mmCIF file of C-alpha atoms and ligand atoms in Angstrom:
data_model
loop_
_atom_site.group_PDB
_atom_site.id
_atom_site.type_symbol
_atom_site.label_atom_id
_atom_site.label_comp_id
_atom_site.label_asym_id
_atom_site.label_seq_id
_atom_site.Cartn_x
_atom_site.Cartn_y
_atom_site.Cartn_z
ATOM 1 C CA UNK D 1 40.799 4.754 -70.860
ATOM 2 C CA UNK D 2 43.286 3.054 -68.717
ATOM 3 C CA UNK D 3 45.621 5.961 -66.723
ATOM 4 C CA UNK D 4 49.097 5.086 -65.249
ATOM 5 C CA UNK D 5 48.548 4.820 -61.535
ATOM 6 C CA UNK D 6 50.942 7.202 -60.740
ATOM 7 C CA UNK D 7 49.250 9.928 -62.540
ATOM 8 C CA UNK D 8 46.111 9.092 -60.833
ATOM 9 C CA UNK D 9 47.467 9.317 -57.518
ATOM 10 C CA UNK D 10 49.257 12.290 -58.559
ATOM 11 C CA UNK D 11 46.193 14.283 -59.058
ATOM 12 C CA UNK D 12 43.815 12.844 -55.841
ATOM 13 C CA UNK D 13 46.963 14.205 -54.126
ATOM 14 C CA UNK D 14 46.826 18.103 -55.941
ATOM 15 C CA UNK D 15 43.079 17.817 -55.444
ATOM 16 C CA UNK D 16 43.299 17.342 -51.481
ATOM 17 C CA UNK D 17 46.432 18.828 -51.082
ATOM 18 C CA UNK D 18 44.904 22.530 -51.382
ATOM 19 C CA UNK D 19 41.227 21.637 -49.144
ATOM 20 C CA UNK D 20 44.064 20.225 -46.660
ATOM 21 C CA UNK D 21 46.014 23.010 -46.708
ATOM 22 C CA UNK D 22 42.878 25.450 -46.028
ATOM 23 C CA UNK D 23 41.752 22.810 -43.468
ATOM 24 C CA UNK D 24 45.367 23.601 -41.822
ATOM 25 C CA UNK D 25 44.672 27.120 -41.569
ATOM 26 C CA UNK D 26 41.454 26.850 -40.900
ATOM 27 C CA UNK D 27 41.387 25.038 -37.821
ATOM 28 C CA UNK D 28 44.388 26.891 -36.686
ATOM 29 C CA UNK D 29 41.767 29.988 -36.566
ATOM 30 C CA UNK D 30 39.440 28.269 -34.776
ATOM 31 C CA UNK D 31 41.660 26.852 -31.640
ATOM 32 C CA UNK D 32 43.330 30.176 -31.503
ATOM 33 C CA UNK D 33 39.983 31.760 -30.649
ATOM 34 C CA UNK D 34 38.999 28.617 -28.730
ATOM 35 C CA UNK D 35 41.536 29.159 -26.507
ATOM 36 C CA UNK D 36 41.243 33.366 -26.020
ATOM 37 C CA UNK D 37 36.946 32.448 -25.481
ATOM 38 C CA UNK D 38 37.879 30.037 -23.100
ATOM 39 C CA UNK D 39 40.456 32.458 -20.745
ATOM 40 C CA UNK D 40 40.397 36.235 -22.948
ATOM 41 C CA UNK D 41 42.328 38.301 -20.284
ATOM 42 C CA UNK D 42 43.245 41.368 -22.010
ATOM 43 C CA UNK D 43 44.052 39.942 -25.427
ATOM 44 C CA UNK D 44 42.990 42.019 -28.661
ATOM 45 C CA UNK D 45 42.043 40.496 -32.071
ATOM 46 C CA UNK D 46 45.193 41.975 -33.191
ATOM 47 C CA UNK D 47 47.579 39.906 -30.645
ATOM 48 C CA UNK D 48 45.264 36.444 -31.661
ATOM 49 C CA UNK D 49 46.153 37.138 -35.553
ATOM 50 C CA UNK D 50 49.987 36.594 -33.909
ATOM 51 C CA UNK D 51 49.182 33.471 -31.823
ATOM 52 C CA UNK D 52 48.840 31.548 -35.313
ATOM 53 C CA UNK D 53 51.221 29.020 -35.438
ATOM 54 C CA UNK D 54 53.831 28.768 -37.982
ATOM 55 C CA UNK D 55 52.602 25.634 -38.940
ATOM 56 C CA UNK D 56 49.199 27.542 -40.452
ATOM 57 C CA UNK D 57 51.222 30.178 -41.764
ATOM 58 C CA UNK D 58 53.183 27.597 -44.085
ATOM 59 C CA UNK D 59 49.873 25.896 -44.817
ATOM 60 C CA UNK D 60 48.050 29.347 -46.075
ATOM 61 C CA UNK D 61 51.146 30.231 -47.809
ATOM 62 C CA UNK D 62 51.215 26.924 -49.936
ATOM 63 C CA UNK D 63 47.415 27.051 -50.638
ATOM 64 C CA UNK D 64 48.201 30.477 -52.478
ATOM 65 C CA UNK D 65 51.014 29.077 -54.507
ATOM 66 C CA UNK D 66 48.821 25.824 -55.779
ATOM 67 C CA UNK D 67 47.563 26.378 -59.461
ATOM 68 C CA UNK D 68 45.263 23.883 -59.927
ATOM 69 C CA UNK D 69 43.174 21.068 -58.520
ATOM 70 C CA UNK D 70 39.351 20.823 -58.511
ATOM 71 C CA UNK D 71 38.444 21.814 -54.714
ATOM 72 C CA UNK D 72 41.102 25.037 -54.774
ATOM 73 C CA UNK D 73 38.693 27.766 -55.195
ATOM 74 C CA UNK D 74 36.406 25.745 -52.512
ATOM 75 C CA UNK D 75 39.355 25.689 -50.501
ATOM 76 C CA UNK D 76 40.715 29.533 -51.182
ATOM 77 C CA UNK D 77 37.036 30.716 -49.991
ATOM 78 C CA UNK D 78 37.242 28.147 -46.836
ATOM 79 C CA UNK D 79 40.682 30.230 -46.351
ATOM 80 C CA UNK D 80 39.182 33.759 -46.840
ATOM 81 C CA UNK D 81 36.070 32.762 -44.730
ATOM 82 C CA UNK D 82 38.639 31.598 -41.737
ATOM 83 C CA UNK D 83 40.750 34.450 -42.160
ATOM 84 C CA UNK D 84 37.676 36.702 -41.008
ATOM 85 C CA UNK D 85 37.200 34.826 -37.719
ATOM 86 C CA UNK D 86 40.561 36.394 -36.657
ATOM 87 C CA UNK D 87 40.179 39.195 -38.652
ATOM 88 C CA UNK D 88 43.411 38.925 -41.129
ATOM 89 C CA UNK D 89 42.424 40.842 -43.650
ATOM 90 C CA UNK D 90 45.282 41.224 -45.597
ATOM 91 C CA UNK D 91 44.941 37.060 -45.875
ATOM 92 C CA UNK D 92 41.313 37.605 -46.919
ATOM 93 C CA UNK D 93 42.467 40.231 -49.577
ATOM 94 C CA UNK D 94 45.660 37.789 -50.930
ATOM 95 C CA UNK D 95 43.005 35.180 -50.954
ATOM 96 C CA UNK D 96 40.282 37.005 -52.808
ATOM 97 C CA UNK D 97 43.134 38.333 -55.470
ATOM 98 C CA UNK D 98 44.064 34.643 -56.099
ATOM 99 C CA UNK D 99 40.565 33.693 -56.462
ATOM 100 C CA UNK D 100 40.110 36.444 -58.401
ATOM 101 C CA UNK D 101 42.137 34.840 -61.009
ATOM 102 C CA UNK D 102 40.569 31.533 -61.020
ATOM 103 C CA UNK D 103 36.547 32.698 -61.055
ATOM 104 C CA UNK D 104 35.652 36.059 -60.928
ATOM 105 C CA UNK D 105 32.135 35.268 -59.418
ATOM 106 C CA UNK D 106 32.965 33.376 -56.495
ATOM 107 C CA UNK D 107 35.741 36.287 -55.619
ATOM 108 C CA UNK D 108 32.902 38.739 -56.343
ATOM 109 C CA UNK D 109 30.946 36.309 -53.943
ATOM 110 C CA UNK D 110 33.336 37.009 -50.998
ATOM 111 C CA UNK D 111 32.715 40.537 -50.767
ATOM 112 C CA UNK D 112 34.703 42.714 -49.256
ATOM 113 C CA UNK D 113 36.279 43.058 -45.759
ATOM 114 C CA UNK D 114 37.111 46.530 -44.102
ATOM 115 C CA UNK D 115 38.259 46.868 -40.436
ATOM 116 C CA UNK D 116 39.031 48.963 -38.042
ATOM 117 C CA UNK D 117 39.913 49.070 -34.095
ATOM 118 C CA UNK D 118 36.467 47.704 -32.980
ATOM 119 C CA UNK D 119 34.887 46.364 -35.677
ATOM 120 C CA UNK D 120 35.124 44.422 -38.870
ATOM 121 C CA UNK D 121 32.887 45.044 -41.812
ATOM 122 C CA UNK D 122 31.640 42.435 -44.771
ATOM 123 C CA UNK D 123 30.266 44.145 -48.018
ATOM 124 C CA UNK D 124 28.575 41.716 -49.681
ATOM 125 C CA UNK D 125 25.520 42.052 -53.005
ATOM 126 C CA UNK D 126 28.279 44.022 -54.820
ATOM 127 C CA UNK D 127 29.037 46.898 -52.477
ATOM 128 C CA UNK D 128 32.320 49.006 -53.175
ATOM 129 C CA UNK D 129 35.032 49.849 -51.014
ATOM 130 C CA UNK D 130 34.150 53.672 -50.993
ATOM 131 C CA UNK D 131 30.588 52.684 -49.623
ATOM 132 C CA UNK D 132 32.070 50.096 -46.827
ATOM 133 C CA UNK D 133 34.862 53.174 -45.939
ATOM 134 C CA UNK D 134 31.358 55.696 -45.540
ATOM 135 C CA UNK D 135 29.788 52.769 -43.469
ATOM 136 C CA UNK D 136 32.637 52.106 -41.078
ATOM 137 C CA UNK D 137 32.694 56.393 -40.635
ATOM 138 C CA UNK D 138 28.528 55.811 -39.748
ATOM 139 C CA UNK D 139 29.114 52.859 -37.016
ATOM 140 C CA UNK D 140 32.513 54.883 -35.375
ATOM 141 C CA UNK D 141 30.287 57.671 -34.592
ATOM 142 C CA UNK D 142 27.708 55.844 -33.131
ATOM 143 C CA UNK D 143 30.378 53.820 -31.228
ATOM 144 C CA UNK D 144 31.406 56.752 -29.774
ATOM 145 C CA UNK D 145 27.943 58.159 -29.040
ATOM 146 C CA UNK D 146 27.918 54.942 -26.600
ATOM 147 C CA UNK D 147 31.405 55.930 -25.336
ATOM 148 C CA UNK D 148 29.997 59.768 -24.551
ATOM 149 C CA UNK D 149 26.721 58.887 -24.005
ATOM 150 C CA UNK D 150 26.923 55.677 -21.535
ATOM 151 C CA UNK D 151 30.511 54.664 -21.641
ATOM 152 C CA UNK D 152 29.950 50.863 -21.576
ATOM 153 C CA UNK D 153 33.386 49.184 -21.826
ATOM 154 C CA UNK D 154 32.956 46.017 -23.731
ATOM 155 C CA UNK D 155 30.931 45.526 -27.286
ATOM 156 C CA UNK D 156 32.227 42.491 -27.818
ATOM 157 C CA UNK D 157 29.952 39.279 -26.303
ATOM 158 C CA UNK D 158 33.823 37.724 -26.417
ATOM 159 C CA UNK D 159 35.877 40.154 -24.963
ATOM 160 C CA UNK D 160 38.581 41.285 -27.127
ATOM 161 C CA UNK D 161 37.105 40.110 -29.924
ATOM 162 C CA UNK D 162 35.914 42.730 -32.613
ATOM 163 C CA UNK D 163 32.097 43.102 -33.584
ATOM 164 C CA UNK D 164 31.048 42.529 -37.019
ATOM 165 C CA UNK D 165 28.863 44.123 -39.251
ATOM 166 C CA UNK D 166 27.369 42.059 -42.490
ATOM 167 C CA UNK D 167 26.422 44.752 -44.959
ATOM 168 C CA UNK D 168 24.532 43.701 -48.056
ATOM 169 C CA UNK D 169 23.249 45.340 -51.061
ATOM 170 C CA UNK D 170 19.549 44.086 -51.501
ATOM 171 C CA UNK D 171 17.425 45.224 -54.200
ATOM 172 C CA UNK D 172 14.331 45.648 -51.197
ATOM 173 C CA UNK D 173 14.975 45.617 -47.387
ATOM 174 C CA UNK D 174 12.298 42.440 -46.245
ATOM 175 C CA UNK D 175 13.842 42.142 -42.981
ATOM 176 C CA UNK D 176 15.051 44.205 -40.510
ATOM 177 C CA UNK D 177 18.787 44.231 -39.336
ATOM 178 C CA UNK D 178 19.372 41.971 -37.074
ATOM 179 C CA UNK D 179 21.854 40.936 -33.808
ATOM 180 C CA UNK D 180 22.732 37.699 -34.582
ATOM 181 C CA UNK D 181 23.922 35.563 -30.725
ATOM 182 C CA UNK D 182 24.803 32.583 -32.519
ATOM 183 C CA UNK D 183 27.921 33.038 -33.718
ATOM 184 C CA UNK D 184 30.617 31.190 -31.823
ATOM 185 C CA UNK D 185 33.156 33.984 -31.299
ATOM 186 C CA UNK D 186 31.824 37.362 -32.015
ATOM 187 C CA UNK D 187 28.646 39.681 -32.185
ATOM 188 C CA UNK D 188 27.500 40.186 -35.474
ATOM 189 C CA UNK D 189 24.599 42.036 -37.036
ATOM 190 C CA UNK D 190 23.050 41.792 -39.978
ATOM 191 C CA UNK D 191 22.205 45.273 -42.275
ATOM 192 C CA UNK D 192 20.741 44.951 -45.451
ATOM 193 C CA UNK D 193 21.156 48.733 -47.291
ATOM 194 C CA UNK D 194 19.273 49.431 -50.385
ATOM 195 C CA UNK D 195 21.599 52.431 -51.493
ATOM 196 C CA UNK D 196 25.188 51.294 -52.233
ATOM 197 C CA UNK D 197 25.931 55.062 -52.870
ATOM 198 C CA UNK D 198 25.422 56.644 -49.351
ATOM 199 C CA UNK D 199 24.137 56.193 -45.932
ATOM 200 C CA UNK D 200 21.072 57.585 -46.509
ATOM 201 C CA UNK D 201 17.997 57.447 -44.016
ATOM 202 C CA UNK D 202 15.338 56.909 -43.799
ATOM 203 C CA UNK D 203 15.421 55.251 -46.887
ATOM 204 C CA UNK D 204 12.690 56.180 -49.688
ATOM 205 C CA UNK D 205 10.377 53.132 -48.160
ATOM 206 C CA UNK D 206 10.546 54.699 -44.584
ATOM 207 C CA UNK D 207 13.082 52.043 -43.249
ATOM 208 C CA UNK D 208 15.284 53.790 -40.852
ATOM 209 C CA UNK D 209 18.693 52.405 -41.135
ATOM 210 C CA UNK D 210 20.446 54.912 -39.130
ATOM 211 C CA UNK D 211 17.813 54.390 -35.606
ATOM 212 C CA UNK D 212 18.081 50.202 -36.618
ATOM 213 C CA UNK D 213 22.220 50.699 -36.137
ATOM 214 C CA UNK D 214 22.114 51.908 -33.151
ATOM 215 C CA UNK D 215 19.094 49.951 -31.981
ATOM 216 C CA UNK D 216 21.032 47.100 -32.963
ATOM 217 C CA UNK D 217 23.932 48.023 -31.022
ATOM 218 C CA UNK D 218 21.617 47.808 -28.085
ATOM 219 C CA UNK D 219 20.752 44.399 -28.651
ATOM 220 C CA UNK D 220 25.097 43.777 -29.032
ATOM 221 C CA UNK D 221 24.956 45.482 -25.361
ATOM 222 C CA UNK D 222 22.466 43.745 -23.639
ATOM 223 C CA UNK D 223 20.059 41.410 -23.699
ATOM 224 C CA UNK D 224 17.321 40.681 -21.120
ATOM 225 C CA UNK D 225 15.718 38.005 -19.110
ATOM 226 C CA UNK D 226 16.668 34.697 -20.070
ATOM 227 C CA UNK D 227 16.051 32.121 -23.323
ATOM 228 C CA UNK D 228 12.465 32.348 -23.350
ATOM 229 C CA UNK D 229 11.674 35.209 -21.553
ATOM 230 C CA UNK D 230 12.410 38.689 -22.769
ATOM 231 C CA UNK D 231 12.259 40.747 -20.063
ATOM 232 C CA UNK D 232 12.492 44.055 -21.169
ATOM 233 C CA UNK D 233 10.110 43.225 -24.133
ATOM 234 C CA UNK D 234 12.152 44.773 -26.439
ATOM 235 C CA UNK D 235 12.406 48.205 -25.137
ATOM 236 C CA UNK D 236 15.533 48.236 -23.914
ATOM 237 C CA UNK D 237 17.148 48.451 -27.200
ATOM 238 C CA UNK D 238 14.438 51.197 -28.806
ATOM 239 C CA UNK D 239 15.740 52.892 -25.493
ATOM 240 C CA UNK D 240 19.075 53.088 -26.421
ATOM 241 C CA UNK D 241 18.618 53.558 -29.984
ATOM 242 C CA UNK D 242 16.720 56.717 -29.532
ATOM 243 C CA UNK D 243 19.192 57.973 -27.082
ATOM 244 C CA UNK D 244 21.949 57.778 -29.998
ATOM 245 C CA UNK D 245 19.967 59.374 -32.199
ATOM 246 C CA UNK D 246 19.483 61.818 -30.470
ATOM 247 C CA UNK D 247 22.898 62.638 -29.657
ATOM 248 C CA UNK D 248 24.332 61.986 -33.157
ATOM 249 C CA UNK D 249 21.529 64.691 -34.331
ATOM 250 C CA UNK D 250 22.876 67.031 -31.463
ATOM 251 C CA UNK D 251 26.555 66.599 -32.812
ATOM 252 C CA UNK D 252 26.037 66.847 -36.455
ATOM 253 C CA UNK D 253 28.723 63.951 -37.230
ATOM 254 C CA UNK D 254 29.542 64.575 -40.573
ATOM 255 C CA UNK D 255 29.067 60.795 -41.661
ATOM 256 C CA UNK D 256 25.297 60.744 -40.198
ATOM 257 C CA UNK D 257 24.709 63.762 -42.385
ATOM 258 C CA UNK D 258 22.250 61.836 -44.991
ATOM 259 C CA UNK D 259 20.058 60.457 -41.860
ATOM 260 C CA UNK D 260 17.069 62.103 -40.221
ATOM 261 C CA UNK D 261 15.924 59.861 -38.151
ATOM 262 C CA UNK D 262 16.162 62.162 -35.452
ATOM 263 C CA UNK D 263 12.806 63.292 -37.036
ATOM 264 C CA UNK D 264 10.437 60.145 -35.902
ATOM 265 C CA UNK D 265 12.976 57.876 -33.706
ATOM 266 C CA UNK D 266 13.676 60.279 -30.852
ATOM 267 C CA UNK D 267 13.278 60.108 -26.782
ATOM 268 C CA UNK D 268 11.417 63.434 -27.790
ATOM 269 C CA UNK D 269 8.825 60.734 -29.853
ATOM 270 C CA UNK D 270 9.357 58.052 -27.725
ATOM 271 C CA UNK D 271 8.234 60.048 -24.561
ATOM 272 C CA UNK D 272 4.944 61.659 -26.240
ATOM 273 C CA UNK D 273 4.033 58.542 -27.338
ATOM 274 C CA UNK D 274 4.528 57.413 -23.549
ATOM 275 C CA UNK D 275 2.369 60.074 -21.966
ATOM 276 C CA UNK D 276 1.684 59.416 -18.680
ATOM 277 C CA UNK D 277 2.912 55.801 -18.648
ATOM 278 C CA UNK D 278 3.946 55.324 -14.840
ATOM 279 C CA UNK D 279 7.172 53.091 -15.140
ATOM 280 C CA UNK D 280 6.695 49.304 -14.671
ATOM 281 C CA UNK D 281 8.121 45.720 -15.834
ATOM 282 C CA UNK D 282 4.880 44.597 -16.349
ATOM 283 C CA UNK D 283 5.201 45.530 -19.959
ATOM 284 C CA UNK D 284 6.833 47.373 -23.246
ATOM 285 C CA UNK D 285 5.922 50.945 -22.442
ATOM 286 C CA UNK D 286 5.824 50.161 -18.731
ATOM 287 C CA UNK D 287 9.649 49.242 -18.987
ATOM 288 C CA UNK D 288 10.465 51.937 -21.431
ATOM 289 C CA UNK D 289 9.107 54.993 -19.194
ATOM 290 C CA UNK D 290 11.193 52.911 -16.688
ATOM 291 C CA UNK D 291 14.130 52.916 -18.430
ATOM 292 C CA UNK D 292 13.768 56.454 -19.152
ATOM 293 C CA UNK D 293 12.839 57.071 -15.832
ATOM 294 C CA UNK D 294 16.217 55.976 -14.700
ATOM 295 C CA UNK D 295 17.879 58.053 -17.477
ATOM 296 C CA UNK D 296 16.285 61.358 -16.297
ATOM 297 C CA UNK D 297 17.399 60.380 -12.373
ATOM 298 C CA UNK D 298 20.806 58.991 -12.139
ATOM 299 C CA UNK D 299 21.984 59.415 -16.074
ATOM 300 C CA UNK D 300 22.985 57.386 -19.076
ATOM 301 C CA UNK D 301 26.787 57.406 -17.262
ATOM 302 C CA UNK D 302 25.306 55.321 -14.495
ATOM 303 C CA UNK D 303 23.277 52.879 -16.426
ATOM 304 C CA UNK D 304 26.918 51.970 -18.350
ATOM 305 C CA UNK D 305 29.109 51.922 -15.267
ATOM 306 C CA UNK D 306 26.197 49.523 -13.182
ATOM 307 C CA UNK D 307 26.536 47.403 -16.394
ATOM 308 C CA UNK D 308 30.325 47.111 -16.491
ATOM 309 C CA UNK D 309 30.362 46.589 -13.251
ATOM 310 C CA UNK D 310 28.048 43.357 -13.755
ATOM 311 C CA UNK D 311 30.318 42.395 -16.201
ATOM 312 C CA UNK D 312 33.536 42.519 -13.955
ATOM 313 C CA UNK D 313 31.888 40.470 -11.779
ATOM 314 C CA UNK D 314 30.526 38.086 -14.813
ATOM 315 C CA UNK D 315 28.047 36.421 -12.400
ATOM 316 C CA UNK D 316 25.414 36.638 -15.274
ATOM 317 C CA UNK D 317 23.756 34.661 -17.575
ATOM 318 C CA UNK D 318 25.135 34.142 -20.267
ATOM 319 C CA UNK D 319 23.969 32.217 -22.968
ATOM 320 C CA UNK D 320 26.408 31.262 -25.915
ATOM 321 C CA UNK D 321 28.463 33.991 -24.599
ATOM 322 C CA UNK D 322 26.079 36.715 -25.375
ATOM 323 C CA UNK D 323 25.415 38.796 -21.601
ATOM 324 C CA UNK D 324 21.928 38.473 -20.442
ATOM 325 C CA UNK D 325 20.585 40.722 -17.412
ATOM 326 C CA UNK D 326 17.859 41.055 -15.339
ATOM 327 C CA UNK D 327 16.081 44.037 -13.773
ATOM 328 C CA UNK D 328 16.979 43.083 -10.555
ATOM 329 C CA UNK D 329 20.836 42.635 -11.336
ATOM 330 C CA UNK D 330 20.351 46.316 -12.879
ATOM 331 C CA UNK D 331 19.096 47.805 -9.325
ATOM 332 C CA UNK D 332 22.335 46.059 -7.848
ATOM 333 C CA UNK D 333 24.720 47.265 -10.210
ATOM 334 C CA UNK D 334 23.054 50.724 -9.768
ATOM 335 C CA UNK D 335 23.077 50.860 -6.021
ATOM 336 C CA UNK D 336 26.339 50.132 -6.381
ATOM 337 C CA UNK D 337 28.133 52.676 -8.819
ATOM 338 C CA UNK D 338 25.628 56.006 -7.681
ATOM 339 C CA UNK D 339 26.669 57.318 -4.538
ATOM 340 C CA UNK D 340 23.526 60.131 -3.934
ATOM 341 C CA UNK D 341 21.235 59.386 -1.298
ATOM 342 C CA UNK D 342 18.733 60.492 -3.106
ATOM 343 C CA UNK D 343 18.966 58.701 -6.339
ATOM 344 C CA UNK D 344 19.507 55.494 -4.835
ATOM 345 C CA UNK D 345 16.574 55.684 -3.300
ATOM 346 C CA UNK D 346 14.830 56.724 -6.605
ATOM 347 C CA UNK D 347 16.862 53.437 -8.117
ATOM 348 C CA UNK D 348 14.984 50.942 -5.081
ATOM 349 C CA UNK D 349 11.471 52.855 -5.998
ATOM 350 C CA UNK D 350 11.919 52.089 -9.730
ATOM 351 C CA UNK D 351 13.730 48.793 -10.310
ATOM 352 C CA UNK D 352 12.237 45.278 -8.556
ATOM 353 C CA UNK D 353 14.090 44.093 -5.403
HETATM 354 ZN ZN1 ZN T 401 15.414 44.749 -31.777
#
């Protein structure tokens, strides 16, 4: 069949014209948090959502009035995918509507986005807004634990930058949650939940979602040693977990009320289990009695203030952004921010000079 030219340019030109218009947008996103990772000052997501230029604005705009052309619901998911990076939820939820309209499944695909001051949450495998409302109640309590608890000022591997949490429905947990460094911008973990009804934990296979959130959280915090070598093998993060369970058991939040994990993951457990491990970096246990060790002397407070005060200085490793510290950094940072004669000298008998 022989079409008049014009008509065939006329629809290559509707067909790019919407993955160029989410390109637009897109790419606006990703110099706008370019530029904050490169130099991020005291910037909040919220101020970056205003640094996109008008230009993007128009672009995003236009993509929502197209109504046709093969690549637009490609290109309206592009534009709800990069409307995440900065957090612009309302352009994630115009996006979604309009996709809505065009296939159901691939607006069902995007999930849904909640945020709030620190974090931003994805519920994805069909989970409702009441459930991702319940969720974001669970993770500002445990946020705060870690505000009362050790007080550590930044979450964020990018400072300013919100965390995320990917929350999916599964039919069976098979993995663990998980802190995922590799994202270019942000910290984000990974929590499969088998309930989309309420936070409830353990869950009827034993999986303890409400110790792995806060364990997790540790993980966002810290990590240890360098690329291939862990030095805290792993404890440091079952340290901290256990610490925020206990706490969130001592102040009955309301949201943690279907957990109770408090039960098994506890520095109540975790110490019996210890016995009379003398503290050490020589292994797991060993740097766990350590770490508690430290917690028992100069306090949870301390631990967060010599960490914040290794961040000011930012003389770290840091690997893809994500904060990496050593024992030896830690004693440092301690000696530093606890002023007892006493317990700095129980900080140089525990940590390696
Ligand atoms: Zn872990």
């Amino acid at each position: 069949m022989l079409v008049p030219l014009t008509l065939v340019i006329a629809l290559a030109a509707g067909t790019d014209r919407s993955s160029k218009l989410a390109g637009t947008y897109a790419d606006a996103i990703e110099k706008v948090n370019a530029t904050h990772a490169r130099k991020p000052e005291d910037r909040i997501e919220a101020d970056l959502g205003e640094e996109l230029p008008r230009k993007a604005r128009s672009a995003f705009e236009a993509l929502l009035e197209l109504d046709s052309g093969d690549e637009l619901t490609d290109s309206l998911a592009r534009a709800a995918e990069a409307a995440l990076e900065l957090d612009l939820v309302a352009d994630f939820d115009a996006t979604r509507a309009r996709l809505a309209e065009l296939d159901a499944d691939a607006a069902r695909a995007l999930g849904l986005a909640h945020s709030r001051e620190r974090f931003q949450l994805r519920g994805l495998g069909g989970l409702d807004a009441d459930y991702l409302t319940h969720f974001g109640d669970v993770l500002d309590a445990i946020l705060e634990s870690y505000d009362e608890v050790f007080g550590f000022d930044e979450f964020s591997k990018v400072p300013g930058k919100k965390l995320r949490v990917r929350v999916t429905l599964v039919d069976a947990i098979t993995r663990p949650p998980r802190f995922e460094p590799q994202h270019a911008f942000h910290s984000l973990v990974d929590f499969p939940v088998v309930d989309g009804e309420t936070f409830r934990s353990p869950t009827s296979k034993g999986q303890f979602l409400q110790y792995g959130l806060c364990h997790e959280l540790g993980h966002v915090i810290a990590m240890w040693g360098h690329r291939t070598f862990e030095e805290d093998y792993h404890a440091w993060a079952h340290y901290t977990g256990v610490v925020i369970v206990d706490h969130l058991a001592e102040r009955a939040v309301p949201a943690h009320a279907g957990a109770k994990d408090v039960r098994w993951r506890s520095s109540a457990n975790v110490g019996e289990g210890l016995g009379d491990t003398a503290p050490s970096t020589e292994d797991r246990n060993g740097v766990l009695a350590l770490l508690f060790a430290l917690h028992d002397s100069v306090g949870p407070k301390a631990i967060g203030d010599a960490i914040d005060y290794l961040d000011a200085k930012d003389k770290r490793l840091r690997i893809n952004h994500v904060r990496y510290y050593t024992f030896r950094e830690l004693r440092d940072g301690l000696l530093e921010v606890v002023d007892d004669k006493a317990l700095k000298k129980r900080v140089s008998e525990l940590l390696p000079k």
